[in-house]
Amino acid sequence: MKSSIQKKKNLTSKLHEESILSVQKVGEVVSKPVEFKTNGDLNSFEEYKKIYHKAKKNPNKFWGEIANKLYWKKPWTNVLKWKPPFAKWFIDGKTNLSYNCLDVHLATSRRNKAAIIFENEIGGTRTLTYSQLHTEVCKFANVLLLLGIKKNDTVGIYMGMVPEAVIAMLACARIGVIHNVVFGGFSAEALKERMIDSNAKLIVTTDGTYRKGELVNLRKTVDKATKELVEIQSIIVLNRNSLKIKLDKNREYDWDDLMKNVNEKNEAKWLDSEHPLFVLYTSGSTGKPKGIFHTLGGYMTWVYYTCKNVFDLSDNDIYWCTADIGWITGHSYVTYGPLLNGATIFMYEGALNYPSADRIWDIIERNKINILYTAPTAIRSFMRLGDENPNKHNLSSLRLLGTVGEPINPEAWLWYFNVIGKKRCPIVDTWWQTETGGIMISSLPGATPMKPGSASLPLPGIQADVVRRDGSSCKPDEGGLLVIKSPWSSMLRNIWGDKERYKKTYFGDFKDWYFTGDGARKDKDGYFWIMGRVDDVVNVSGHRLGTAEVESALVSHKSVAESAVIAKPDEIKGNSLVAFVTLKVGTKATTELKEILKNHVSSEIGSIAKPDEIRFTDSLPKTRSGKIMRRLLREIATNGHIIGDTTTLEDYSSLEKLRDDED
Ligand code: WT7
C-alpha cells in the first residue's frame, strides 16, 4: 500500500514538470447575451472590469467595503495580516454569523418573510419565517449550553436535509461552537474518523432521513460509530417517529423534549473575526480526509458578497441549491450566503428523481423557483432521460441557473440553457473548492458574456492565473496549473490539526501562491477552462491531456450521456486511453458504435486523444458528491479489480457491473 502511494506521488510531481496540452477546440461560441436585469450594481461587463481593476489596485479597500456591509459589534482595525501561508482577516473585529443571518433581519420587513421553505420526498412541507427560525436557533443554542457545550468545543452534525440541520449549524455559530457536518451518506467508519479527528463532544442526528422511498436510519450509524467513543458525551436525536426507537438514557436526548422547556432568548456571543467557525472534511484521492478549517469574519464576508452578486438575489426570489448540507456548497450557498442576504431558501429532503424522473421539474413548477443551483452530474443525468420530463412542466419562474462541482461539458451546458432556461436564463458556472469557502471564478449574470463550458473570469478581488511548474504564466490556451496569487477572505486557515500538511498541500508547490490542484487553461480573452484535477491528467505518447476535454468530446456525440476517461499502461505508447461511456436511454450498445465514438473524438479534437478502447456501462462510479472516481476505473482497467479505498463511493453496484463486464 505504502509503495503504491509513493509511486503516485512521484507520478504527480512528474506531471507538474511540463505544461498540459489542451486539445479542446478553442474559440467556442460565445452565447448571445441574455437580457437580464440585475438587482445589484454589477450589471455590465464594463462595470465588472472596472470593479475588478479597482479591487486589484486597492484590495484592502475592496475587502473592507464588503465587510462593512455586515454587522460588527466591534469594528475591525486592519483588513489583513498576511504571513504566507497564514492569513488573518479583519483584525480585532468582533461579530457573529448567526446574528448577521437572523437578528439583523428582524427589525426589517423580512421578519415575517419565509427564510426556509421545506419539502420532503413524501410531500410533507413546512415554512419557517426569519422570526421563527431565529427562535428555533436561540432555543437550540440554549440546549447546547445546557448540555455543557462551551465556546470552542466541536459538535458533529449528521442529519440529512432537514431544517433542523440548518438550525443546529446556526446555533453553533451563535455561541462560538465549531460545527463539523458529515454527509448523511457516509459510513460509521467515516463518521467516527471525522468525529475523532475534530475532537467532537456531541452529535446531532436523526432516526430517519428520506432517500428514494426509504427512511435511512442515521442514528443507527451514529450508534455504531460512537460505541467506544467516550469523547462523545451527548447525542441529540431528531425523532421523526419513524422507528419508535428507545433512546439510551445515559447520553441520548430527544430533540423535541429538549426544545420544549428551554428559554427562547439567546444573546449572540461576540466573537473575534478569526474565531473558528467550522471544520469540513474532504477526501482526496489518497491519504486520510483533510479537515478544512474556516473562520468567522472572512468567510462571512465573501460568502455574503458572492451569493449576492453571482446569484443576483433579490427579496422576491425563491432560491434553490440542490447540494446537501454535508458539502461546502450546502454550507456557503444553502445556508449562510442566502440567509446573510435575507433570501428565501427552498430546501428539499430526498432524491431529485423520486418517485418519478420529473420530480425536480415538478418541484420548480409548484414552488415557483427563481434560481436553481445544481451540479453537472445531475444535469447530465436529467439530459440522459430526455426532454419530455422538463417539457411536461411550466418552468417559467426560473430566471437564473447555476452549476458547480466539475467542469460542465458544452453539450450539457447547452441543454441546461435551451431546455431548462429556454434561452432566457443566464448560467453561472461557478468554480471553487471546499478550501476556498466561496466562489472564485464565475460569470456574473447580466454582466459577463458566457462561453459554454468555461467558468469564465475571476471575481473581483481574486487573482487567479494558470502557470507552468516554474511559476511563469502560461500563454493563451496553454494548459497549466491553476493558482491563486493573493489571499482572499474566505480561504481555509489550516487543515485541522495538521499545519505541515496545509503548508505542503496548498503552498508547497509555489511559494506564497495557493495551488488549487486543478489543471486549467486561459483563452485569449482571459476565460478560464478548468481541465480537472491534475491527478486526472493522462499522459499519452508523451502528451499530457486533461481527461475532461476527451470526456467532453465524447459527450458531444448525440448517443452519449456521460463518460470517464482514464489511462492504462501500454507497452508501446506508455499509456493507452480507455473511455467508459454511458449511453443515452434508448441507444443500443454496439461494436459499431464504439468505432463511431472513437472516430468522433478523433475528428473533434485530434487523433492524439482518440480512445484505444471504449467500454459501455450503465453507470459510473461516483463519490457521493457526484464526482467520478477515475482512480477506481483506472484500477479496473489495469488490474481488473480494486485495491484502494471505496468508502466514498455512492453506488457500489456500478463497480460490480463493470467487473462483471470484464469477466
Ligand atoms: C473541485 C473542488 C465547490 C463546491 C463543490 C465541490 C472541481 C468545482 C467546478 C467548476 C470545473 C469544478 C474542481 C475543484 N470543480 N467547481 N465550476 N468547473 N471544476 O467542492 O469537493 O472541494 O471540489 O471541484 O476540480 O478543485 P470540492
XYZ file of C-alpha atoms and ligand atoms in Angstrom:
690
model
C 0.000 0.000 0.000
C 2.754 2.367 1.017
C 4.634 1.827 -2.182
C 1.597 2.499 -4.359
C 1.055 5.849 -2.641
C 4.724 6.602 -3.073
C 4.514 5.778 -6.740
C 1.547 8.027 -7.186
C 3.337 10.930 -5.556
C 6.245 10.603 -7.962
C 3.873 10.481 -10.840
C 2.084 13.618 -9.688
C 5.228 15.593 -9.201
C 6.425 14.481 -12.616
C 3.179 15.678 -14.088
C 3.844 19.098 -12.683
C 7.033 19.427 -14.640
C 5.599 20.236 -18.019
C 2.516 22.015 -19.138
C -0.674 20.238 -20.114
C -1.655 20.004 -23.743
C -5.085 21.417 -24.345
C -6.840 19.668 -27.185
C -10.232 21.246 -26.791
C -11.303 23.303 -29.752
C -10.526 26.888 -28.925
C -12.736 29.869 -29.536
C -16.078 28.200 -28.805
C -19.261 30.117 -29.409
C -19.928 32.945 -27.091
C -23.590 32.611 -26.380
C -25.651 35.590 -27.328
C -26.017 37.915 -24.369
C -29.164 37.150 -22.426
C -31.429 40.024 -21.491
C -31.086 40.092 -17.738
C -31.943 42.856 -15.374
C -29.754 42.664 -12.314
C -30.789 43.764 -8.850
C -27.323 44.910 -7.867
C -24.955 47.355 -9.489
C -22.638 44.806 -11.092
C -24.736 44.970 -14.224
C -22.439 45.285 -17.204
C -19.161 43.879 -18.441
C -17.601 47.342 -18.187
C -18.714 47.594 -14.577
C -17.220 44.181 -13.789
C -13.891 45.165 -15.356
C -13.887 48.472 -13.515
C -14.503 46.865 -10.123
C -12.054 44.067 -10.879
C -9.252 46.544 -11.554
C -10.130 48.745 -8.626
C -10.048 45.705 -6.325
C -6.684 44.672 -7.723
C -5.228 48.115 -7.206
C -6.550 48.576 -3.722
C -7.530 45.207 -2.267
C -7.877 46.430 1.316
C -10.444 48.991 0.300
C -12.373 46.418 -1.736
C -12.498 43.812 1.045
C -13.114 46.360 3.767
C -16.123 47.799 1.980
C -17.766 44.393 1.662
C -17.098 43.532 5.301
C -18.682 46.813 6.358
C -21.956 45.837 4.731
C -22.319 43.360 7.592
C -22.782 43.991 11.292
C -19.693 44.191 13.509
C -20.160 44.693 17.222
C -16.609 45.995 17.370
C -15.179 47.339 14.094
C -12.028 45.727 12.776
C -8.857 47.807 12.694
C -6.914 46.247 9.802
C -8.181 44.296 6.822
C -5.447 41.702 6.516
C -2.349 40.296 8.138
C -0.691 38.008 5.600
C 2.281 35.984 6.704
C 2.300 33.377 3.941
C 0.820 30.858 4.078
C -1.183 32.107 7.068
C -3.793 34.836 6.824
C -5.792 36.800 9.382
C -8.678 38.940 8.196
C -10.485 41.881 9.736
C -8.138 42.147 12.685
C -9.643 42.845 16.117
C -13.189 42.907 14.719
C -15.940 41.232 16.724
C -19.051 39.867 15.085
C -21.404 36.881 14.929
C -22.535 34.918 11.881
C -25.870 33.785 13.321
C -26.662 37.404 14.268
C -25.918 38.556 10.716
C -28.025 35.748 9.246
C -31.023 36.269 11.532
C -31.196 39.108 14.061
C -30.342 41.856 11.575
C -33.426 40.977 9.513
C -35.854 41.012 12.423
C -36.182 44.758 12.551
C -36.997 44.882 8.823
C -39.835 43.736 6.602
C -38.046 40.403 6.335
C -39.150 39.497 9.846
C -42.180 37.547 8.646
C -40.766 36.536 5.315
C -40.054 32.856 4.648
C -36.440 32.016 5.417
C -36.835 28.321 4.623
C -39.487 26.584 2.563
C -39.003 22.910 3.164
C -40.363 19.892 1.330
C -39.586 16.236 1.792
C -39.768 13.306 -0.555
C -43.179 12.128 0.610
C -44.658 15.570 0.109
C -44.506 16.953 3.658
C -43.915 20.718 3.715
C -43.014 23.327 6.292
C -42.178 27.014 6.215
C -40.050 28.865 8.731
C -40.066 32.653 8.719
C -36.975 34.601 9.722
C -38.545 35.245 13.080
C -39.419 31.583 13.638
C -36.000 30.410 12.501
C -34.419 32.892 14.901
C -36.432 31.497 17.818
C -35.533 27.897 16.966
C -31.849 28.769 16.686
C -31.859 30.626 20.033
C -33.568 27.692 21.699
C -31.170 25.159 20.255
C -28.193 27.286 21.255
C -29.558 27.177 24.808
C -29.968 23.404 24.544
C -26.305 23.029 23.608
C -25.278 25.241 26.519
C -27.455 23.247 28.926
C -25.734 20.065 27.813
C -22.411 21.597 28.781
C -21.162 22.582 25.331
C -18.853 25.589 25.518
C -17.250 28.076 23.151
C -14.534 26.334 21.060
C -15.997 22.837 21.532
C -16.816 20.845 18.399
C -20.278 19.497 17.606
C -20.884 16.875 14.908
C -23.985 17.188 12.711
C -25.064 14.035 10.866
C -28.596 14.659 9.686
C -29.652 14.887 6.078
C -31.512 17.813 4.509
C -33.838 18.918 7.279
C -34.299 22.480 8.596
C -33.006 21.216 11.951
C -29.570 20.755 10.354
C -29.549 24.451 9.460
C -30.837 25.311 12.940
C -28.046 23.287 14.532
C -25.376 24.967 12.387
C -26.645 28.457 13.186
C -26.939 27.617 16.883
C -23.286 26.529 16.956
C -22.210 29.700 15.144
C -24.238 31.745 17.633
C -22.300 30.593 20.684
C -18.841 30.127 19.162
C -19.061 26.356 18.860
C -17.322 24.736 15.875
C -19.547 22.587 13.691
C -18.443 19.551 11.771
C -21.202 18.490 9.395
C -20.809 14.983 7.993
C -22.785 13.974 4.913
C -25.591 11.578 5.872
C -24.456 9.018 3.310
C -21.096 8.402 4.942
C -20.458 5.131 6.763
C -19.989 4.645 10.509
C -16.252 4.309 9.972
C -16.031 7.600 8.065
C -18.175 9.354 10.678
C -16.089 8.003 13.529
C -12.824 9.107 11.924
C -14.192 12.641 11.418
C -15.537 12.872 14.973
C -12.255 11.737 16.494
C -10.123 13.979 14.313
C -12.172 17.078 15.132
C -12.484 16.297 18.884
C -16.304 16.336 18.756
C -18.154 16.197 22.088
C -21.754 15.998 20.908
C -23.524 14.716 17.798
C -26.854 15.873 16.416
C -28.597 13.248 14.301
C -31.992 11.883 13.307
C -33.644 8.499 13.309
C -34.613 8.845 9.691
C -33.971 10.801 6.537
C -35.818 10.248 3.266
C -33.946 8.801 0.316
C -35.632 7.107 -2.647
C -38.678 5.954 -0.736
C -36.765 4.740 2.276
C -36.122 6.245 5.660
C -32.408 5.944 6.280
C -31.714 5.443 9.982
C -28.769 7.746 10.671
C -28.996 7.284 14.424
C -28.070 3.617 13.957
C -24.898 4.653 12.150
C -24.078 7.127 14.918
C -24.575 4.320 17.401
C -22.122 2.127 15.563
C -19.626 4.944 15.122
C -19.637 6.063 18.740
C -19.937 2.812 20.685
C -16.446 3.086 22.062
C -16.119 6.837 21.715
C -16.279 8.134 25.270
C -15.421 11.593 23.959
C -18.992 11.861 22.640
C -20.807 12.934 25.766
C -24.255 13.521 24.279
C -26.272 12.600 21.205
C -29.345 14.588 20.225
C -31.802 12.657 18.065
C -34.391 14.377 15.932
C -37.208 11.881 16.228
C -39.155 11.537 13.005
C -41.179 8.962 14.851
C -40.450 6.531 12.141
C -38.747 3.815 14.027
C -40.166 4.088 17.529
C -36.659 3.948 18.872
C -35.692 3.721 22.507
C -33.050 6.189 23.469
C -30.062 5.315 25.600
C -30.812 7.399 28.724
C -27.132 7.788 29.570
C -26.330 10.067 26.716
C -29.140 10.254 24.183
C -31.737 13.046 24.128
C -34.850 13.645 22.077
C -34.681 16.919 20.101
C -38.312 17.827 20.819
C -38.057 17.079 24.541
C -35.027 19.297 24.880
C -36.639 22.138 22.952
C -39.895 22.062 24.927
C -38.823 23.828 28.070
C -35.864 25.845 27.023
C -35.565 29.640 27.059
C -36.421 31.355 23.768
C -33.868 34.097 24.274
C -30.209 33.779 23.496
C -27.835 36.691 23.034
C -25.388 36.059 20.215
C -21.796 35.831 21.511
C -19.464 38.460 20.126
C -16.558 36.580 18.683
C -13.220 37.519 17.242
C -13.124 37.723 13.461
C -10.673 34.804 13.378
C -12.770 32.675 15.725
C -13.082 29.057 14.457
C -16.365 28.625 12.583
C -16.381 25.120 11.194
C -14.362 22.188 10.039
C -15.476 20.211 6.999
C -13.726 17.103 5.748
C -12.799 16.499 2.128
C -11.351 13.262 0.882
C -8.511 13.440 -1.550
C -7.641 10.539 -3.819
C -5.119 9.278 -1.261
C -4.449 9.675 2.414
C -6.788 10.442 5.271
C -9.519 13.058 4.824
C -8.462 16.636 5.353
C -10.331 18.726 7.925
C -10.732 22.024 6.088
C -10.869 24.747 8.678
C -12.704 28.065 8.195
C -13.005 31.088 10.458
C -15.730 33.612 11.085
C -15.271 37.127 9.683
C -13.565 36.465 6.360
C -15.802 33.540 5.454
C -18.939 35.521 6.274
C -17.792 38.469 4.169
C -17.025 36.556 0.979
C -19.990 34.208 1.167
C -22.276 37.227 1.564
C -20.743 39.068 -1.398
C -20.557 36.129 -3.800
C -24.072 34.930 -3.052
C -25.419 38.416 -3.608
C -23.643 39.047 -6.899
C -23.342 35.641 -8.528
C -26.964 34.705 -7.813
C -28.276 38.240 -8.027
C -30.535 37.563 -5.057
C -33.481 39.858 -4.556
C -36.124 39.924 -1.853
C -38.645 38.322 -4.178
C -36.584 35.298 -5.135
C -37.084 31.704 -4.131
C -33.662 30.221 -4.362
C -32.871 26.505 -4.566
C -29.430 24.992 -4.254
C -29.737 21.212 -4.529
C -26.469 20.474 -2.700
C -26.501 18.564 0.547
C -25.708 20.344 3.764
C -22.771 17.940 4.182
C -20.763 19.656 1.424
C -19.257 23.120 1.345
C -21.929 24.158 -1.156
C -24.517 23.278 1.476
C -22.682 25.466 3.998
C -21.980 28.505 1.834
C -24.895 28.529 -0.612
C -27.712 26.603 1.049
C -27.275 28.108 4.491
C -25.068 31.091 5.178
C -24.925 33.044 1.898
C -28.697 33.178 1.297
C -29.506 33.958 4.947
C -26.918 36.749 5.103
C -28.754 38.215 2.130
C -32.203 37.744 3.661
C -33.306 35.412 0.864
C -35.908 32.652 0.812
C -34.262 29.254 0.683
C -36.029 26.288 -0.782
C -34.807 23.096 0.892
C -35.569 19.576 -0.271
C -35.047 16.289 1.531
C -34.933 13.360 -0.842
C -33.841 12.245 -4.282
C -34.335 14.600 -7.238
C -35.692 11.777 -9.384
C -38.066 10.174 -6.912
C -40.829 8.963 -7.117
C -40.558 9.850 -10.797
C -37.906 11.212 -13.117
C -39.544 14.638 -13.311
C -39.567 15.324 -9.560
C -37.042 18.168 -9.815
C -39.100 19.968 -12.511
C -42.294 19.352 -10.610
C -40.750 20.994 -7.525
C -39.677 24.012 -9.576
C -43.124 24.440 -11.075
C -45.039 24.075 -7.798
C -42.748 26.269 -5.737
C -42.067 28.800 -8.474
C -38.320 28.523 -8.000
C -36.467 31.508 -9.487
C -32.856 30.453 -9.085
C -31.587 26.897 -9.455
C -28.044 25.881 -8.491
C -27.057 22.275 -9.154
C -24.232 20.005 -10.359
C -23.220 18.958 -13.901
C -23.619 15.314 -12.951
C -27.296 15.951 -12.129
C -27.773 17.946 -15.338
C -26.296 15.140 -17.422
C -28.435 12.527 -15.729
C -31.589 14.540 -16.484
C -30.432 15.188 -20.025
C -29.998 11.459 -20.471
C -33.643 10.874 -19.611
C -34.825 13.098 -22.445
C -36.605 16.439 -22.827
C -40.106 15.166 -22.131
C -39.630 15.374 -18.350
C -38.863 19.092 -18.138
C -41.215 19.824 -21.029
C -44.156 18.491 -19.021
C -43.729 21.391 -16.591
C -44.014 25.128 -16.555
C -40.507 26.318 -15.735
C -41.143 29.972 -16.495
C -40.428 31.072 -12.910
C -36.722 30.323 -13.438
C -34.573 33.370 -14.120
C -31.051 32.187 -13.300
C -29.263 28.823 -13.443
C -26.022 27.783 -11.774
C -23.653 24.834 -11.792
C -20.811 23.691 -9.564
C -18.646 20.698 -8.803
C -16.921 19.729 -12.032
C -16.358 21.058 -15.489
C -19.650 21.197 -17.354
C -19.240 19.977 -20.895
C -20.640 22.387 -23.506
C -23.247 19.802 -24.532
C -24.802 19.696 -21.063
C -24.433 23.470 -20.732
C -26.436 24.000 -23.903
C -29.124 21.570 -22.791
C -29.423 23.373 -19.455
C -29.544 26.691 -21.281
C -32.014 25.714 -24.028
C -34.295 23.115 -22.477
C -34.391 24.285 -18.855
C -33.699 28.001 -19.130
C -35.458 28.343 -22.507
C -32.645 30.663 -23.606
C -33.865 33.251 -21.100
C -31.719 32.448 -18.095
C -28.027 33.181 -17.762
C -25.932 30.276 -16.496
C -23.333 30.867 -13.823
C -20.681 28.155 -13.961
C -19.030 28.624 -10.589
C -15.538 27.315 -9.893
C -14.462 26.981 -6.282
C -13.473 24.426 -3.645
C -14.122 23.409 -0.052
C -10.840 25.149 0.664
C -11.806 28.453 -0.965
C -15.001 28.707 1.116
C -16.778 30.689 -1.592
C -16.997 31.110 -5.359
C -13.773 32.277 -7.035
C -14.250 32.076 -10.794
C -17.693 32.619 -12.281
C -19.554 34.749 -14.714
C -21.781 37.452 -13.269
C -25.319 37.320 -14.647
C -26.164 40.197 -16.892
C -22.535 41.301 -16.947
C -20.162 38.607 -18.232
C -20.588 37.197 -21.754
C -20.865 33.434 -21.369
C -18.897 30.701 -23.097
C -20.477 27.269 -22.648
C -18.048 25.097 -20.680
C -15.935 27.893 -19.247
C -16.245 29.114 -15.660
C -15.290 32.441 -17.253
C -13.465 35.073 -15.191
C -12.234 35.500 -11.626
C -14.497 37.566 -9.400
C -13.254 40.988 -8.278
C -10.671 40.524 -5.526
C -9.469 37.143 -6.837
C -6.045 36.903 -8.517
C -6.225 33.608 -10.405
C -3.711 32.503 -13.021
C -2.584 29.461 -14.980
C 1.120 28.823 -14.599
C 3.877 26.419 -15.506
C 5.842 24.437 -12.971
C 8.440 27.209 -12.749
C 5.761 29.762 -11.926
C 5.776 31.572 -15.261
C 2.355 32.341 -16.695
C 1.111 30.090 -19.486
C 0.400 31.505 -22.906
C -3.230 31.740 -24.034
C -4.658 28.242 -24.473
C -1.600 26.577 -22.971
C -2.761 24.232 -20.236
C -1.104 24.534 -16.840
C -1.718 24.724 -13.119
C -4.424 26.871 -11.594
C -3.129 29.078 -8.782
C -4.478 31.948 -6.697
C -1.807 34.562 -6.270
C -3.081 36.593 -3.348
C -5.121 35.811 -0.239
C -8.911 36.106 -0.181
C -11.015 36.420 2.936
C -12.779 33.027 2.884
C -9.646 30.971 2.289
C -9.140 27.990 4.572
C -6.945 28.840 7.536
C -5.468 25.414 8.117
C -6.009 21.680 7.866
C -7.455 20.769 11.242
C -4.531 19.785 13.487
C -2.020 19.490 10.655
C -0.168 22.684 9.798
C 2.555 20.868 7.897
C 0.085 19.165 5.608
C -1.614 22.534 4.996
C 1.671 24.154 4.026
C 2.729 21.290 1.819
C -0.598 20.659 0.078
C -1.512 24.213 -0.805
C 1.661 26.259 -0.578
C 4.357 23.649 -1.203
C 4.487 23.983 -4.976
C 4.601 27.760 -5.374
C 5.830 29.906 -2.523
C 3.145 32.365 -1.364
C 0.638 31.272 -4.026
C -2.205 28.924 -3.308
C -2.131 25.859 -5.588
C -5.613 24.557 -6.282
C -4.630 21.086 -7.508
C -6.573 21.746 -10.723
C -5.307 21.976 -14.267
C -6.693 24.762 -16.449
C -6.103 26.966 -19.453
C -6.890 30.581 -20.093
C -8.051 31.518 -23.566
C -7.167 34.681 -25.424
C -9.993 36.548 -23.712
C -8.724 35.518 -20.297
C -11.538 32.992 -19.762
C -10.663 30.021 -17.563
C -11.323 26.485 -18.784
C -10.919 24.032 -15.927
C -9.365 20.745 -17.016
C -9.988 18.788 -13.805
C -7.669 17.617 -11.064
C -4.020 17.428 -12.014
C -4.144 13.870 -10.659
C -6.545 13.057 -13.504
C -4.206 14.241 -16.235
C -3.212 11.411 -18.558
C -0.002 11.006 -20.477
C -0.360 9.546 -23.969
C 2.599 9.220 -26.340
C 4.389 11.893 -24.344
C 1.486 14.340 -24.403
C -0.289 15.264 -21.246
C -4.035 15.612 -21.679
C -6.756 16.655 -19.258
C -9.352 13.876 -19.185
C -12.190 16.435 -19.001
C -11.572 17.507 -22.579
C -11.704 13.993 -24.030
C -14.833 13.327 -21.992
C -16.405 16.494 -23.259
C -15.718 15.427 -26.853
C -17.414 12.094 -26.216
C -20.464 13.703 -24.658
C -20.811 15.985 -27.663
C -21.904 12.874 -29.605
C -25.678 12.524 -29.660
C -25.725 8.997 -28.242
C -23.512 9.635 -25.217
C -24.856 10.702 -21.830
C -21.701 10.616 -19.751
C -18.143 9.388 -19.924
C -14.985 8.973 -17.902
C -11.581 8.654 -19.483
C -8.540 7.096 -17.870
C -5.108 5.946 -18.956
C -3.840 2.421 -18.572
C -0.209 1.369 -19.015
C 0.651 0.362 -22.565
C 3.947 -1.171 -23.625
C 4.206 0.864 -26.777
C 2.545 4.178 -26.107
C 3.385 4.348 -22.426
C -0.307 4.725 -21.790
C -3.447 3.930 -23.689
C -6.743 5.731 -23.295
C -9.771 3.843 -22.041
C -13.152 5.561 -22.150
C -16.033 4.355 -20.002
C -19.238 5.508 -21.646
C -22.859 5.694 -20.526
C -25.262 5.877 -23.448
C -28.460 7.883 -23.637
C -31.585 5.955 -22.785
C -32.786 4.014 -25.821
C -29.379 3.852 -27.561
C -28.054 0.373 -28.356
C -24.510 -0.510 -27.286
C -22.894 -1.969 -30.397
C -19.335 -2.610 -31.540
C -20.022 -0.341 -34.448
C -20.896 2.499 -32.108
C -17.566 2.037 -30.346
C -15.762 2.750 -33.603
C -18.017 5.692 -34.364
C -17.251 7.222 -30.979
C -13.526 6.739 -31.331
C -13.615 8.495 -34.675
C -15.841 11.191 -33.267
C -13.220 12.092 -30.654
C -10.588 11.986 -33.302
C -12.441 14.428 -35.509
C -13.466 16.664 -32.606
C -10.063 17.084 -31.007
C -7.474 15.134 -32.982
C -6.184 11.605 -33.251
C -3.875 12.034 -30.294
C -6.889 11.903 -27.995
C -8.596 9.001 -29.771
C -9.521 6.387 -27.164
C -7.899 2.998 -27.683
C -10.764 1.256 -26.025
C -14.393 2.082 -25.314
C -16.351 0.317 -22.625
C -20.091 0.789 -22.241
C -21.532 0.884 -18.759
C -24.934 1.674 -17.190
C -23.431 3.925 -14.569
C -20.088 5.298 -13.492
C -18.629 5.018 -10.003
C -19.053 8.371 -8.307
C -18.379 9.921 -4.965
C -21.421 10.904 -3.039
C -20.957 14.476 -4.157
C -21.181 13.337 -7.769
C -17.533 13.308 -8.824
C -16.469 10.403 -10.995
C -13.912 8.221 -9.217
C -11.458 7.782 -12.063
C -8.982 6.152 -9.723
C -11.312 3.138 -9.388
C -11.808 2.937 -13.147
C -8.041 3.063 -13.576
C -7.679 0.118 -11.226
C -10.428 -1.837 -13.007
C -8.930 -1.209 -16.424
C -5.423 -2.036 -15.267
C -5.835 -4.860 -12.749
C -9.433 -5.934 -13.205
C -10.089 -5.259 -9.512
C -9.966 -2.577 -6.831
C -7.455 -2.449 -4.030
C -7.925 1.114 -2.784
C -10.456 2.730 -0.506
C -14.069 2.693 -1.723
C -15.779 4.206 1.325
C -16.764 7.375 -0.509
C -18.425 5.519 -3.378
C -22.087 6.397 -3.955
C -23.301 3.249 -5.638
C -21.179 0.177 -5.237
C -23.203 -1.795 -7.763
C -21.815 0.314 -10.620
C -18.405 -1.175 -9.885
C -19.738 -4.675 -9.560
C -21.269 -4.390 -13.010
C -18.070 -3.086 -14.542
C -16.220 -6.007 -13.068
C -18.757 -8.483 -14.444
C -18.310 -6.968 -17.897
C -14.588 -7.568 -17.526
C -15.088 -11.296 -16.886
C -13.075 20.730 -7.044
C -13.492 21.145 -5.654
C -17.011 23.850 -4.827
C -18.108 23.153 -4.291
C -18.278 21.744 -4.704
C -17.035 20.940 -4.856
C -13.984 20.900 -9.194
C -15.743 22.649 -8.761
C -16.069 23.437 -10.756
C -16.451 24.101 -11.963
C -14.838 22.824 -13.077
C -15.058 22.457 -10.827
C -12.533 21.337 -9.211
C -12.282 21.773 -7.778
N -14.884 21.978 -9.561
N -16.463 23.522 -9.471
N -17.407 25.034 -11.999
N -15.803 23.757 -13.094
N -14.454 22.151 -11.994
O -16.120 21.184 -3.835
O -15.431 18.855 -3.333
O -13.971 20.806 -2.661
O -14.206 20.097 -5.069
O -14.240 20.519 -7.841
O -11.736 20.257 -9.553
O -10.936 21.744 -7.414
P -14.907 20.204 -3.645
